[in-house]
C-alpha positions as MATLAB code, in Angstrom:
seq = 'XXXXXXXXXXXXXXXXXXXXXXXXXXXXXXXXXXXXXXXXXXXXXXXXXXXXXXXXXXXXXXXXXXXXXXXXXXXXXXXXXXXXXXXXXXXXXXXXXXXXXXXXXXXXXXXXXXXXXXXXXXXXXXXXXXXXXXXXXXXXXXXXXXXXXXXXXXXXXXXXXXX';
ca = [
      18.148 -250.993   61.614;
      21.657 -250.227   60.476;
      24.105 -252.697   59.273;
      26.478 -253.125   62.049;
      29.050 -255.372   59.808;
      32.943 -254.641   59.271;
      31.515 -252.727   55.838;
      29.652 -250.566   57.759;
      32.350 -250.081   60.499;
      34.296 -249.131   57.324;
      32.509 -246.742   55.774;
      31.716 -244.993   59.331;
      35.309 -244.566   59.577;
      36.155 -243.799   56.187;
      33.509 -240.550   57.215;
      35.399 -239.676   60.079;
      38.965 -239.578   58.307;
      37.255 -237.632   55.671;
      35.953 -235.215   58.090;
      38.856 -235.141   59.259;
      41.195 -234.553   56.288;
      39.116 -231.745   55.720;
      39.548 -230.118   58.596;
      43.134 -230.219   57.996;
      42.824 -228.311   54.598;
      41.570 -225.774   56.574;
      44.317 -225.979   59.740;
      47.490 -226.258   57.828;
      47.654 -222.795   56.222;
      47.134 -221.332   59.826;
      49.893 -223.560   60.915;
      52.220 -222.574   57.709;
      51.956 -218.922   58.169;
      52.494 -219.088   61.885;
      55.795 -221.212   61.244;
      58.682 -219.352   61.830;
      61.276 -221.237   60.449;
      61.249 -221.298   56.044;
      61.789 -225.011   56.312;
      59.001 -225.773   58.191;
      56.725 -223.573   56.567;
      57.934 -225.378   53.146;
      57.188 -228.748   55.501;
      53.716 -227.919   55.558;
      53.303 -226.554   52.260;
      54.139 -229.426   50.834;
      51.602 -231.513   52.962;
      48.830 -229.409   52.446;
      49.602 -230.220   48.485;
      49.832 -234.233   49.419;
      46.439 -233.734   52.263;
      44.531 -231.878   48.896;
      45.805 -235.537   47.499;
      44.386 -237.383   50.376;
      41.267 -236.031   49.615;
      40.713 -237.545   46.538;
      41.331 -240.678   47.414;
      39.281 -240.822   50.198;
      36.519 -239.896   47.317;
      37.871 -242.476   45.073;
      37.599 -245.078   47.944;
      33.971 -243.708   48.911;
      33.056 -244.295   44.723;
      34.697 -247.839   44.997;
      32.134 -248.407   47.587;
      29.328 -246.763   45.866;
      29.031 -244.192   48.117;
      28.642 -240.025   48.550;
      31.698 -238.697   49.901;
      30.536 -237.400   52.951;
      32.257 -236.144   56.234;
      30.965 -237.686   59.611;
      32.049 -234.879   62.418;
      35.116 -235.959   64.540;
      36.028 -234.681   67.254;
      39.370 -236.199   67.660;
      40.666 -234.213   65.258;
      38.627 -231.025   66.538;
      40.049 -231.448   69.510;
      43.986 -232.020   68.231;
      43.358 -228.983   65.858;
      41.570 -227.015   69.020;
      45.164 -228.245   71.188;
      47.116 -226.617   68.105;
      45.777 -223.346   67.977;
      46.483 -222.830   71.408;
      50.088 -223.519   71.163;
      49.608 -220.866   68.128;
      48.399 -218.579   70.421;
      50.287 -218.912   73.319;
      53.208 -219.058   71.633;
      52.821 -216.720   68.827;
      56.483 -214.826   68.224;
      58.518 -216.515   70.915;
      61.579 -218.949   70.188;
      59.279 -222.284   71.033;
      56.495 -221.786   68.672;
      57.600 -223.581   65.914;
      58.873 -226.554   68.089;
      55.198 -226.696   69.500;
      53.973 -226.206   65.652;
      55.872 -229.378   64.888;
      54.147 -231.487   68.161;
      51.154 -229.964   66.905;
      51.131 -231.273   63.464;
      52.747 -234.268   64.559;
      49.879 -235.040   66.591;
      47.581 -234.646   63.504;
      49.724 -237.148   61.565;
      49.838 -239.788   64.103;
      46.559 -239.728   64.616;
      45.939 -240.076   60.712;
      48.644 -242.901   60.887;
      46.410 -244.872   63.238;
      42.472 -243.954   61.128;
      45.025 -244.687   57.602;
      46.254 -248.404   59.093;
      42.808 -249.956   60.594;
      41.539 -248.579   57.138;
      44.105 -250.851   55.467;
      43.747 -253.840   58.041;
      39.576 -253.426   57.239;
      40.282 -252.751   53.872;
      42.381 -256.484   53.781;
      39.392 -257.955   55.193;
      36.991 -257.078   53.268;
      38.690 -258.171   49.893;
      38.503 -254.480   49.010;
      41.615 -254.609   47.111;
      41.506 -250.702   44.876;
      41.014 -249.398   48.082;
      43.867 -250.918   49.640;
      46.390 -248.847   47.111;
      44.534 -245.630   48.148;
      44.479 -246.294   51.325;
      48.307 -247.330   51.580;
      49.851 -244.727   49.438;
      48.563 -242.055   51.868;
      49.795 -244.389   54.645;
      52.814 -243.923   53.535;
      52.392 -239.873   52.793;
      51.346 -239.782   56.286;
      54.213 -241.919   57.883;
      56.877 -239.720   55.593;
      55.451 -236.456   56.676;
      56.126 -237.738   60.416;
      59.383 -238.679   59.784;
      60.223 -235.020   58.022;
      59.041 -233.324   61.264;
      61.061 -235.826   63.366;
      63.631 -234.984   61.576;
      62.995 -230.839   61.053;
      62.787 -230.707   64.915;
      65.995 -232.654   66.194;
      67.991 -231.625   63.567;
      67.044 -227.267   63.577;
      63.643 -226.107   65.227;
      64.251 -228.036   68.962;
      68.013 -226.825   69.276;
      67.062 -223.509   68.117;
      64.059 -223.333   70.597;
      66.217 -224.026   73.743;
      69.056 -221.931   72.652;
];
């Protein structure tokens, strides 16, 4: 029978985020050469260099544990990528589509905000302290990139959609 332990609960997440980090890889240079607006396609440029980042340290943290890196399928993040490409579609040329680009990807990172902090809280608990500075620094990656968008959107790509 499996272990059904905090470790284990761990390491099943730790799969899904990797899945899902993954997944992004492959979403964000959709999203960047969609984007309208330089500035946001630099925005996401830049993440997809930090999320290549991300990566790694999931494997680092999988190693730590003496574990394969290995994806378990998510469908949370499937199913915010799936919500994404619509918006792409429908979208696609018109004065909105970066502003729905940006609640797109912002979706992404708070969902990755919330998998990134109960990895920390577990990773507390469990005394697995190597893993805690992975798992923060891309905490922190994660909460920054949110803040950028925030930012991107009230300050250029939300006044320029309603104009």
């Amino acid at each position: 029978m499996a272990e059904k332990d905090l470790k284990a609960l761990f390491l099943h997440q730790l799969k899904d985020t990797y899945f899902a980090e993954n997944a992004i890889l492959k979403a964000l240079p959709q999203m960047a050469e969609a984007a309208q607006a330089e500035e946001l396609k630099g925005a996401f440029a830049v993440h997809l260099k930090e999320t290549e980042g991300q990566v790694k340290r999931l494997e680092q943290v999988f190693q730590l544990l003496g574990e394969k890196p290995a994806g378990g399928e998510c469908k949370a993040i499937q199913g915010i990528i799936e919500e994404g490409q619509e918006i792409l579609q429908e979208f696609k040329g018109g004065e909105a589509l970066d502003a729905g680009l940006i609640a797109a990807a912002q979706a992404v990172e708070h969902y990755e905000i919330t998998r990134y902090g109960t990895l920390l809280a577990w990773a507390k608990q469990l005394g697995l302290s190597e893993a805690e500075g992975l798992i923060q620094e891309t905490l922190i990656e994660e909460e920054n990139t949110d803040q950028i968008l925030s930012e991107l959107a009230e300050d250029a790509i939300n006044p320029a959609a309603a104009a």
